XYZ file of C-alpha atoms in Angstrom:
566
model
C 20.750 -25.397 -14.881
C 23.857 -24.540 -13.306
C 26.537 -21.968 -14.791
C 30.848 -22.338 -13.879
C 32.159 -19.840 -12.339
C 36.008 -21.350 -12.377
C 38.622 -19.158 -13.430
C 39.467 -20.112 -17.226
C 42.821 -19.622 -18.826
C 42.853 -19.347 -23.102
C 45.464 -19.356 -24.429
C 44.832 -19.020 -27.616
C 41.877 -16.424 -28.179
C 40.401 -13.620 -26.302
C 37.037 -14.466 -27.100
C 36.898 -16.435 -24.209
C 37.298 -14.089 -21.798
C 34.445 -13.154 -19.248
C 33.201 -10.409 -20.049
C 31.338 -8.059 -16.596
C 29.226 -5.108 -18.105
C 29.651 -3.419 -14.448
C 29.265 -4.392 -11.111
C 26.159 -3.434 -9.012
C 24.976 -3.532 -5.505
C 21.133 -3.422 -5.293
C 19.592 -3.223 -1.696
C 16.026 -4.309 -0.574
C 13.834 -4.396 2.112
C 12.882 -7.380 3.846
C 8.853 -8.390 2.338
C 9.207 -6.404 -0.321
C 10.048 -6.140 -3.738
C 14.205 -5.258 -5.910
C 14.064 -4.541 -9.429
C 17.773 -5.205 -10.887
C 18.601 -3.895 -14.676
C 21.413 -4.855 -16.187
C 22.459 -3.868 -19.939
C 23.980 -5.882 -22.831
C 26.133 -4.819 -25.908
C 24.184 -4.460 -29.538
C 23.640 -7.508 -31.128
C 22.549 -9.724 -28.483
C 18.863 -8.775 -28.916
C 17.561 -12.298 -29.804
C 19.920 -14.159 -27.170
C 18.783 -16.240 -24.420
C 18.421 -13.837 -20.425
C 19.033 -16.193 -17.339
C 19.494 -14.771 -13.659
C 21.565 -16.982 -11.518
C 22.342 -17.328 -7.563
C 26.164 -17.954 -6.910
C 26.136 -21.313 -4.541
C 29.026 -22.911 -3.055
C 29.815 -26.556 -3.122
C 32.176 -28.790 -1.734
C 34.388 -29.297 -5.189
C 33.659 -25.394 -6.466
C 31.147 -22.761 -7.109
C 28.295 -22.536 -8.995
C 25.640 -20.165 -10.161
C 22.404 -22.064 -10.353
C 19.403 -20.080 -12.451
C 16.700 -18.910 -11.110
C 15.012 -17.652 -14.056
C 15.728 -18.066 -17.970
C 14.204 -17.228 -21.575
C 14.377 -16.540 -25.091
C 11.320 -14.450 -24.686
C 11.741 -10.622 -25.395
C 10.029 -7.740 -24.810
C 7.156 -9.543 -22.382
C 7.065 -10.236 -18.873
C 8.474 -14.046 -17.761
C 7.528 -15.014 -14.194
C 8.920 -18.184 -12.398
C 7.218 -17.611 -8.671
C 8.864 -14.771 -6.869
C 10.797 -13.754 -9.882
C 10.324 -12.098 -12.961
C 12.499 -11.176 -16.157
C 11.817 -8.745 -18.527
C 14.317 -8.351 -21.764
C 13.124 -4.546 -23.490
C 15.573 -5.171 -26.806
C 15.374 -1.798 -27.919
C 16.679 -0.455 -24.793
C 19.084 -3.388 -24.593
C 18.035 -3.797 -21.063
C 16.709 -6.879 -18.883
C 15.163 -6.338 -15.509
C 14.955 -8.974 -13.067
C 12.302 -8.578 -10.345
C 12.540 -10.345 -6.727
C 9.118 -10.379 -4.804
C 8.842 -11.135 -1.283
C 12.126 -10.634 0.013
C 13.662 -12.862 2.824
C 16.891 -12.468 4.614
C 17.883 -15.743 2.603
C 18.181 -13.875 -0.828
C 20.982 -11.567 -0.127
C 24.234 -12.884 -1.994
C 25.626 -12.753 -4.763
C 23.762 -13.305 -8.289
C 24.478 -13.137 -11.890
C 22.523 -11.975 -15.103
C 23.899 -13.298 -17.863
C 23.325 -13.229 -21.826
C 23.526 -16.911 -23.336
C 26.365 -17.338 -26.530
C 26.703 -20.605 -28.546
C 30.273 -20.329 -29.278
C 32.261 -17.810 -26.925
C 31.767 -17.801 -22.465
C 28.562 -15.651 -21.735
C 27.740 -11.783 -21.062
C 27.046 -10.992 -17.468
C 27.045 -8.634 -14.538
C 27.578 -9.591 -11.164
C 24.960 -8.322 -8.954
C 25.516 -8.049 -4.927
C 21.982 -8.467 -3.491
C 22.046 -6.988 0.348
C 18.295 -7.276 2.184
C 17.556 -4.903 5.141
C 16.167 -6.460 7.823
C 12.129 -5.163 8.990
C 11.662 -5.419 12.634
C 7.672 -5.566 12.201
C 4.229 -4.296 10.321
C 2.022 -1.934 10.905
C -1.126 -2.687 11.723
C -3.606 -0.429 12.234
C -3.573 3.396 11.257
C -1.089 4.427 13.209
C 1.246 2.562 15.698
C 2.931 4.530 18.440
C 6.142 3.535 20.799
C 6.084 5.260 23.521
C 8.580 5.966 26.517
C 7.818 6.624 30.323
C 9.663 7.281 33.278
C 9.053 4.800 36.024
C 7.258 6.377 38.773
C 5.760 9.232 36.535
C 2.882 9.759 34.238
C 2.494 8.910 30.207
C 0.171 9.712 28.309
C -1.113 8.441 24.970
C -3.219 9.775 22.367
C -5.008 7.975 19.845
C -7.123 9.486 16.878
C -9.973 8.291 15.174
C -12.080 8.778 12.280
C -14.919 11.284 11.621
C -18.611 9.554 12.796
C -17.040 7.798 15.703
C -17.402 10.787 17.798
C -20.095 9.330 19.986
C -18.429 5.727 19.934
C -17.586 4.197 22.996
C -13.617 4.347 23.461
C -11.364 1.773 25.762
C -7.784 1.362 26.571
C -6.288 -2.980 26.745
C -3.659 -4.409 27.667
C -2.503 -7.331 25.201
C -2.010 -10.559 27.563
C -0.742 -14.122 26.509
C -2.779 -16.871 28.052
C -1.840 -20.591 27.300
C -3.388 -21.192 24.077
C -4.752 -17.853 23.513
C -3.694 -13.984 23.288
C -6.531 -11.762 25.271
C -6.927 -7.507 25.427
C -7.920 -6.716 29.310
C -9.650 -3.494 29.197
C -7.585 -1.217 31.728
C -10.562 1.689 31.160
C -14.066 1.726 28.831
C -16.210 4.550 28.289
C -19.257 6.766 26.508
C -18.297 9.750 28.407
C -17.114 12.711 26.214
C -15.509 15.576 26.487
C -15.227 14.797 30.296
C -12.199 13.023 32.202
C -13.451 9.720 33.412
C -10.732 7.641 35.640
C -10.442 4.376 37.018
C -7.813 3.804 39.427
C -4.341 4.859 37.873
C -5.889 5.445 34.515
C -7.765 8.183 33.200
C -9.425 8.737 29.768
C -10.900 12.198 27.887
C -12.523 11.671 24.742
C -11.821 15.460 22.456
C -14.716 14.815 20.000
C -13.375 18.136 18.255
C -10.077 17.202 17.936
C -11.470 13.136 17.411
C -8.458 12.210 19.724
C -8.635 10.860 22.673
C -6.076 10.572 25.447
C -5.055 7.942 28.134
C -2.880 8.899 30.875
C -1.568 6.209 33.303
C -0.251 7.589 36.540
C 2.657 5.737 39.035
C 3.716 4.069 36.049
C 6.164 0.591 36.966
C 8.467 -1.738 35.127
C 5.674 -3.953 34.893
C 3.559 -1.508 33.087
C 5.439 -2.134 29.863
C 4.183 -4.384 27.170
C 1.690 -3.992 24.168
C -1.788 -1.993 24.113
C -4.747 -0.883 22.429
C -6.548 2.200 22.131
C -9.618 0.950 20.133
C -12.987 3.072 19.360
C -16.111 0.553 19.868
C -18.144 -0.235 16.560
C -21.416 -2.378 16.894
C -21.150 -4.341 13.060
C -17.269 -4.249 11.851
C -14.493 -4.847 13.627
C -13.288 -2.744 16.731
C -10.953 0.516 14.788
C -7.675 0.524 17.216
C -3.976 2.112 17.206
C -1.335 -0.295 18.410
C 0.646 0.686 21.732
C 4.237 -0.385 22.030
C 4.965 1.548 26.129
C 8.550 0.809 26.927
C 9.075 2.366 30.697
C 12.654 3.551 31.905
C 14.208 3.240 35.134
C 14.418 6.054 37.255
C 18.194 6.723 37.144
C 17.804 10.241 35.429
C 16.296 12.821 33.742
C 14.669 12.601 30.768
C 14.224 15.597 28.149
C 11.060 15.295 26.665
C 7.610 13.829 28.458
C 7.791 10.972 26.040
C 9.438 9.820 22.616
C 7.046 8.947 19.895
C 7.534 7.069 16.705
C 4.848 7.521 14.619
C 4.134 5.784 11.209
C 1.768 6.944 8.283
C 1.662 6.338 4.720
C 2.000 8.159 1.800
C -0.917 10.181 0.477
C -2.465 9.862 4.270
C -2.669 11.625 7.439
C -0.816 11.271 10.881
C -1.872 13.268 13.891
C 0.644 13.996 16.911
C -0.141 14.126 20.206
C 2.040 15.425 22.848
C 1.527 15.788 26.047
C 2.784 19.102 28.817
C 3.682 19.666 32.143
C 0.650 21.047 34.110
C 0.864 25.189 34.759
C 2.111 25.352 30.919
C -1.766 25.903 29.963
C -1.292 29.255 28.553
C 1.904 28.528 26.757
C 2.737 28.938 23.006
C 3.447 25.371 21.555
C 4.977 24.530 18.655
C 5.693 21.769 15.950
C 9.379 21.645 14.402
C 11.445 19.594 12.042
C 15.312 19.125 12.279
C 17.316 20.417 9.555
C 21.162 19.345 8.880
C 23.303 22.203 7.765
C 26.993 22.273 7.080
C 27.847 22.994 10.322
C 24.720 22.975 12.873
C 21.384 21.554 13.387
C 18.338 23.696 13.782
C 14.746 23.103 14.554
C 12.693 24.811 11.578
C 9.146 25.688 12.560
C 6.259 24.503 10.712
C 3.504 25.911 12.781
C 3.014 27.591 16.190
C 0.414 28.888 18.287
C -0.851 30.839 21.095
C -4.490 29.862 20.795
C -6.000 26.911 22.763
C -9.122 25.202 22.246
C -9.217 26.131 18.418
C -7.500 24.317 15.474
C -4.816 26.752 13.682
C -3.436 25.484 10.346
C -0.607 26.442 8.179
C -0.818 24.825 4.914
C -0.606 20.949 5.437
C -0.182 21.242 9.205
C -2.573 21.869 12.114
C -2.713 21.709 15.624
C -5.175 22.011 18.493
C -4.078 22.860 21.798
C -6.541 20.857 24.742
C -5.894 22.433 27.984
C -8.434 20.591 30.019
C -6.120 16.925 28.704
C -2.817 19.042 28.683
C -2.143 17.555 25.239
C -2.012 19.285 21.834
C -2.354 17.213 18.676
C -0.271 18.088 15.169
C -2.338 16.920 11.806
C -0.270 16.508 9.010
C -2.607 16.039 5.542
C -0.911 14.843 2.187
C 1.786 12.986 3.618
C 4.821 12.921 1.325
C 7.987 10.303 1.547
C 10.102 13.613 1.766
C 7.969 14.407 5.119
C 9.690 11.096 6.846
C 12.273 12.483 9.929
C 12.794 13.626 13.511
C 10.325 16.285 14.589
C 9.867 18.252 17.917
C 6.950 19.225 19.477
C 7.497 21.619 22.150
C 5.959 24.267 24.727
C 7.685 27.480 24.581
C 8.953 28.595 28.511
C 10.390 32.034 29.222
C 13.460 31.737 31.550
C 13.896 27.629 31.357
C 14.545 25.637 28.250
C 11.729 24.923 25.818
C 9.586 21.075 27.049
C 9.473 19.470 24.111
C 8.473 15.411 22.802
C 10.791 13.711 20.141
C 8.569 12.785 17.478
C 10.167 10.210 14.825
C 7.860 10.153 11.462
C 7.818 7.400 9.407
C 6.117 7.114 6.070
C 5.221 4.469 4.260
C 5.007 4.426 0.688
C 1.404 4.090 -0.762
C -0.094 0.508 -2.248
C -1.638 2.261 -4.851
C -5.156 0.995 -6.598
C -5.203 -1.878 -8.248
C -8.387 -1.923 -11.259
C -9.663 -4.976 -12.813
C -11.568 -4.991 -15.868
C -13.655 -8.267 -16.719
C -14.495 -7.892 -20.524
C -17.306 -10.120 -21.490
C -15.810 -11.546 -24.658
C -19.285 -13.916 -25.401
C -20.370 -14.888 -28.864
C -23.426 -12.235 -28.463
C -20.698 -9.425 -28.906
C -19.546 -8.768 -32.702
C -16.320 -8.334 -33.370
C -16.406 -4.526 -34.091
C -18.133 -3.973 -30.440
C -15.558 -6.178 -28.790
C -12.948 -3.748 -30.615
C -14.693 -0.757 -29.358
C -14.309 -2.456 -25.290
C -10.979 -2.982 -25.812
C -10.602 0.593 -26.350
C -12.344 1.890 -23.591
C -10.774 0.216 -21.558
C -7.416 1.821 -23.054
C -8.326 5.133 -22.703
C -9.070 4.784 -18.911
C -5.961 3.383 -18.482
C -3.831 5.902 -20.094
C -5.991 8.554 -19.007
C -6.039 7.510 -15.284
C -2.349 7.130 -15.758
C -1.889 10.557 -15.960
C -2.971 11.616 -12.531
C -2.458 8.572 -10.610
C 1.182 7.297 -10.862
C 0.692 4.186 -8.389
C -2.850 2.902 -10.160
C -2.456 -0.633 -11.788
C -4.230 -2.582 -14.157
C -5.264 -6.039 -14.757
C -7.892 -7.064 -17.182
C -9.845 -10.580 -17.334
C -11.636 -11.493 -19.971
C -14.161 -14.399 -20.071
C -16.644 -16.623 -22.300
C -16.310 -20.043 -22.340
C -12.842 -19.685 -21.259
C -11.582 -17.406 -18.332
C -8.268 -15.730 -19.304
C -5.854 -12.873 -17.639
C -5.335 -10.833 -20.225
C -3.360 -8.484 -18.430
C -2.006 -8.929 -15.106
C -1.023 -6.472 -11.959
C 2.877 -6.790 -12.979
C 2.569 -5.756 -17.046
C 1.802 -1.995 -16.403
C 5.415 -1.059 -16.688
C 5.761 0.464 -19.507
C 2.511 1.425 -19.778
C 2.531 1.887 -23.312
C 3.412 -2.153 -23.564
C 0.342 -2.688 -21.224
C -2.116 -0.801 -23.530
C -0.620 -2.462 -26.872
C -1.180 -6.031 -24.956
C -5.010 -4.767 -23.817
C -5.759 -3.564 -27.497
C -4.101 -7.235 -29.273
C -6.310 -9.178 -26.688
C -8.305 -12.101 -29.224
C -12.072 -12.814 -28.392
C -13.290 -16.050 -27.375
C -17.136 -16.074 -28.075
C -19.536 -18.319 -26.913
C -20.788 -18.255 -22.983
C -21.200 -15.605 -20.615
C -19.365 -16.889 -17.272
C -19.899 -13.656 -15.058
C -20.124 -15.588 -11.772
C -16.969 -17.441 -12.324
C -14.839 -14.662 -13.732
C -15.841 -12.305 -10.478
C -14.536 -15.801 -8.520
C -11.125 -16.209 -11.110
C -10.468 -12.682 -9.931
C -10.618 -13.082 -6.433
C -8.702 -15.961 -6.467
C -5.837 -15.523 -8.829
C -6.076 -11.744 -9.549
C -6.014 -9.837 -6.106
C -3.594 -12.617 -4.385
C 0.047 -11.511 -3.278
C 2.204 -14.177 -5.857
C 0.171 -12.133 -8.708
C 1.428 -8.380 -7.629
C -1.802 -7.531 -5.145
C -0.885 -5.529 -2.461
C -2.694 -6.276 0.942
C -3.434 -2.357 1.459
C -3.918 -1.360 -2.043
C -7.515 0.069 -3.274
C -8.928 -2.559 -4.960
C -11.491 -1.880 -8.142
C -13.657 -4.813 -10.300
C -15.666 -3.638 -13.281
C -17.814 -5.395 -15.210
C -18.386 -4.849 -18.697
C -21.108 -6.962 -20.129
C -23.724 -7.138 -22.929
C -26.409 -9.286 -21.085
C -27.153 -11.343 -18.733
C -25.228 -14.948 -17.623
C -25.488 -17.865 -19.451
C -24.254 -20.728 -19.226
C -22.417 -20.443 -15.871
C -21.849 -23.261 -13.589
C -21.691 -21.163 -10.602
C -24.477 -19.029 -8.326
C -23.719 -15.217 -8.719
C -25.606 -14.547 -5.005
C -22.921 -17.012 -3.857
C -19.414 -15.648 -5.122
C -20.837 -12.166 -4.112
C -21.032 -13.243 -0.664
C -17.873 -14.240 -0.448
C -15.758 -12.685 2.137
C -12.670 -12.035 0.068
C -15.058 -9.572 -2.097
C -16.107 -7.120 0.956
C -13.230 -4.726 0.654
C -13.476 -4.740 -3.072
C -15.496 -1.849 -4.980
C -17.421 -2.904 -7.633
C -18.712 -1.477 -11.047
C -21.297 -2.819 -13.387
C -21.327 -1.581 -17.019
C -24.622 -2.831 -18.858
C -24.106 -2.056 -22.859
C -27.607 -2.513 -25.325
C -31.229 -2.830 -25.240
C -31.097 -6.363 -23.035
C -30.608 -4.205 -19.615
C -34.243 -2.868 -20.401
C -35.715 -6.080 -18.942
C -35.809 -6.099 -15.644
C -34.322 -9.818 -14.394
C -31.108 -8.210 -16.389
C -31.102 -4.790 -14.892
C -31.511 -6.686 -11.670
C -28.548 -8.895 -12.245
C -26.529 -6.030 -12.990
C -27.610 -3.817 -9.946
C -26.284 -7.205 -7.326
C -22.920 -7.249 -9.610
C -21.696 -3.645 -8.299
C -21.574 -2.219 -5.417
C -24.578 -0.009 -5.224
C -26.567 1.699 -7.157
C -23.966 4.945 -7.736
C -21.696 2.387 -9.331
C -24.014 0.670 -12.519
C -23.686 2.369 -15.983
C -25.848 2.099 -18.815
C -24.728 2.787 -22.167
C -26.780 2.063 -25.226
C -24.330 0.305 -27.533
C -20.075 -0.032 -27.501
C -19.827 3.106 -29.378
C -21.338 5.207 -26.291
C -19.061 3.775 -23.582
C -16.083 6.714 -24.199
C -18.662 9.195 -22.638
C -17.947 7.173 -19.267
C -13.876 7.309 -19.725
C -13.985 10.577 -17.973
C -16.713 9.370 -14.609
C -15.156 6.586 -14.467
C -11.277 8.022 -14.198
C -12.711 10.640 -11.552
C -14.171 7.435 -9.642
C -10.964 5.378 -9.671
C -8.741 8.081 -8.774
C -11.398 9.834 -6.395
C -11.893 6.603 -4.244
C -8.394 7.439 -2.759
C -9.036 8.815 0.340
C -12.738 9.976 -0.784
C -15.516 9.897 1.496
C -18.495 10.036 -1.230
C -18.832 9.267 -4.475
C -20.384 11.800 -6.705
C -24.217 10.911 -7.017
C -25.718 9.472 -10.008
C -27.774 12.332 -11.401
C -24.219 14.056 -12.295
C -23.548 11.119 -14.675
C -23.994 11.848 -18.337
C -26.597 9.153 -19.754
C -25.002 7.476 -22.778
């Protein structure tokens, strides 16, 4: 449906004039998401909500809809946008996924009247352009002098210390794109060189550093440092080197732009002038005041060879490499901004390396519950899930701000019940979990695992790519009546990445086919539960909150023994 946008004159009323609530300019990022709220006067509760793109044609202008309803107080979705009308606030928020340059213009929401020219706001949609993704860990852009030395430092996860490490240069071939390894090696702790380029492996540190010597014009292009694994793929940071002409000095030994994400760490690695050994170094941010700039330090050092920390920061000074390494823990999107790292010098000014940190902002976790709804369950019991289930949300809620829910439920029917986009407000999301209606009959565990992976943790639903993802199970017995092969949707490859849950509730998990089929539906055995009827499963609420908001960043679960036996 289109809207008219033509400048009316009335003569004879008022009531026909357009009414503009305010004006608003809303700015989003290119492949991501705008949220857009605009308010209406009391008494329009029950109207009609549209959202409308302003298009020009040859004989006018016109504002065709993107999205309407008479729905209120529940999420409407039409593809990349959403509407949601909350009529006690007297608010309506329109959500844009999946941002392209394309969207930015201008846009109307507007509140539908029979009689008099509709409510809206004029909204001036502006979309910032993204020059590229991250990804691996961390990416670094790095600038050399032409005819000098870089080096570049790449960390990498604890256990990978004996790994093999290598250094590639990304080539294009004709219908292929190649990595040449420049240097490979299992040597640690030693510097092992081949022809301009040299590699040392700091297995205390777990960085290791590749210095190219002579460096040319041609040098410049895209790498890899990657760290060798035998089963999974290779772990690697991506190398942007970008080498100046030598017309000049330059003030630091390189300039580093350096990405992490929220929550995470980011390590630093900055290379010094040889006979600067002994030197202090130090790691600084730059602070804006009224009327100067200044270079506040966060940490600083004498010590070399040994890590020093200060709160969230740490660095290790590595003579033998002439490289010391800042670790920032608990990143923060207030941490984002220019940083120096620098080696303190007497009578000369400070060397120092631009550092420019950029943080992402966390996916989040994203938890799935699939409630066996199957005529075996009485209506009390099913009650008594749908509760559970409620208190883990509100209870995870309250220490993990970017966790999301999505429940399935399934019988002979497969159902989202709750999807990735209803959590906000939350207390809407647990009203709609506790008002979910059984459906009885089979139990389709196979094919609700399978309805998850393929149209609960997709992108046009709300997943994000790097968000935790959680499945639990919460079932009564085993499956019946399921036209697909359990062994087969497990094996999936869409499922590797997710972590799994089983929760087994009555006396039909005491034989073993069923305790089997439970133990292949989670992940391993530190993730099945056993609870003797519905009325025990609130003993797990608290294990399983620690579990979803402990698999953040954890490296170990806690065991099973510490699990109280319901």
């Amino acid at each position: 449906m289109t809207h008219s946008l033509a400048v009316t004159l009335c003569l004879l009323s008022a009531l026909c004039v357009v009414k503009s609530e305010k004006k608003l300019t809303v700015t989003g990022d290119e492949d991501g998401s705008v949220s857009i709220s605009c308010t209406y006067s009391e008494g329009y509760e029950k109207n009609a909500k549209y959202f409308c793109k302003e298009e020009k044609k040859l004989l006018g202008t016109k504002c065709v809809d993107l999205i309407k309803t008479e729905e209120h107080n529940t999420r409407v979705t039409n593809e990349r946008v959403s509407l949601y009308d909350d009529t006690s606030a007297r608010i309506f928020t329109v959500t844009i996924k999946r941002l392209s340059l394309d969207d930015a213009g201008k846009y109307f929401c507007g509140v539908k009247r029979s009689i008099v020219r509709d409510i809206y706001t004029e909204v001036d949609l502006q979309v910032k352009e993204v020059l590229g993704s991250v990804k691996s860990a961390e990416k670094l852009s790095v600038i050399a002098d032409e005819g000098g030395p870089v080096s570049i430092s790449c960390i990498y996860s604890q256990g990978y210390e004996t790994n093999a490490k290598y250094f590639c240069k990304e080539e294009k071939k004709v219908l292929s794109t190649t990595c040449v390894d420049l240097i490979k090696t299992d040597q640690h702790n030693t510097r092992y060189t081949d022809g301009r380029f040299s590699l040392f492996d700091n297995t205390s540190a777990r960085v290791f550093t590749v210095t190219i010597m002579g460096v040319t014009l041609e040098d410049a292009g895209k790498y890899f440092c990657g760290v060798k694994r035998i089963i999974i793929s290779d772990k690697y940071t991506e190398v942007d080197l970008h080498v100046k002409q030598a017309l000049g000095s330059v003030k630091s030994a390189e300039k580093l732009t350096v990405t992490g994400k929220q929550g995470g760490t980011v390590s630093i690695s900055c290379i010094y002038s040889k006979g600067y050994e002994t030197n202090k170094k130090y790691f600084c941010k730059e602070e804006n005041k009224l009327f100067t700039t200044k270079c506040v330090d966060l940490i600083k050092t004498e010590e070399h060879k040994a890590r020093v920390t200060e709160g969230r920061f740490s660095l290790y000074d590595d003579t033998s490499a002439r490289v010391f390494t800042v670790t920032i823990t608990g990143l923060t999107l207030e941490d984002a901004g220019k940083y120096y790292c620098g080696v303190k010098r007497i009578i000369v000014r400070d060397e120092y390396s631009e550092v420019d940190l950029q943080v992402k902002e966390a996916a989040g976790t994203e938890f799935v519950f699939l409630l066996d709804g199957s005529g075996s369950i009485s209506h009390e019991d099913f009650v008594k899930a749908k509760n559970f289930i409620s208190n883990v949300m509100q209870k995870t809620w309250r220490n993990c701000s970017d966790c999301r829910f999505a429940v399935v439920q399934y019988g002979s029917d497969i159902r989202t019940e709750l999807s990735l986009n209803e959590n906000d407000p939350p207390a809407t999301a647990v009203n709609k979990v506790k008002n979910i209606t059984q459906i009885y009959k089979s139990t389709r565990t196979a094919s609700a695992i399978h309805y998850v992976l393929e149209h609960v943790f997709v992108a046009e639903n709300g997943s994000k790519k790097d968000a935790n993802k959680i499945m639990t199970v919460l079932t009564d017995g085993r499956i019946l009546l399921d036209p697909m092969n359990l062994k087969d949707v497990l094996s999936s490859p869409k499922i590797r990445n997710i972590t799994r849950f089983a929760i087994g509730v009555g006396s039909e998990f005491n034989n073993p086919k069923t305790a089997a089929e439970l133990n292949d539906i989670a992940s391993d055995a530190k993730h099945v539960f056993k609870a003797g009827h519905y009325g025990a499963l609130d003993c797990f609420v608290p294990v399983l909150v620690q579990r979803i908001t402990g698999i953040k960043g954890a490296s170990e679960l806690p065991s099973q023994e510490n699990i109280k036996l319901c």
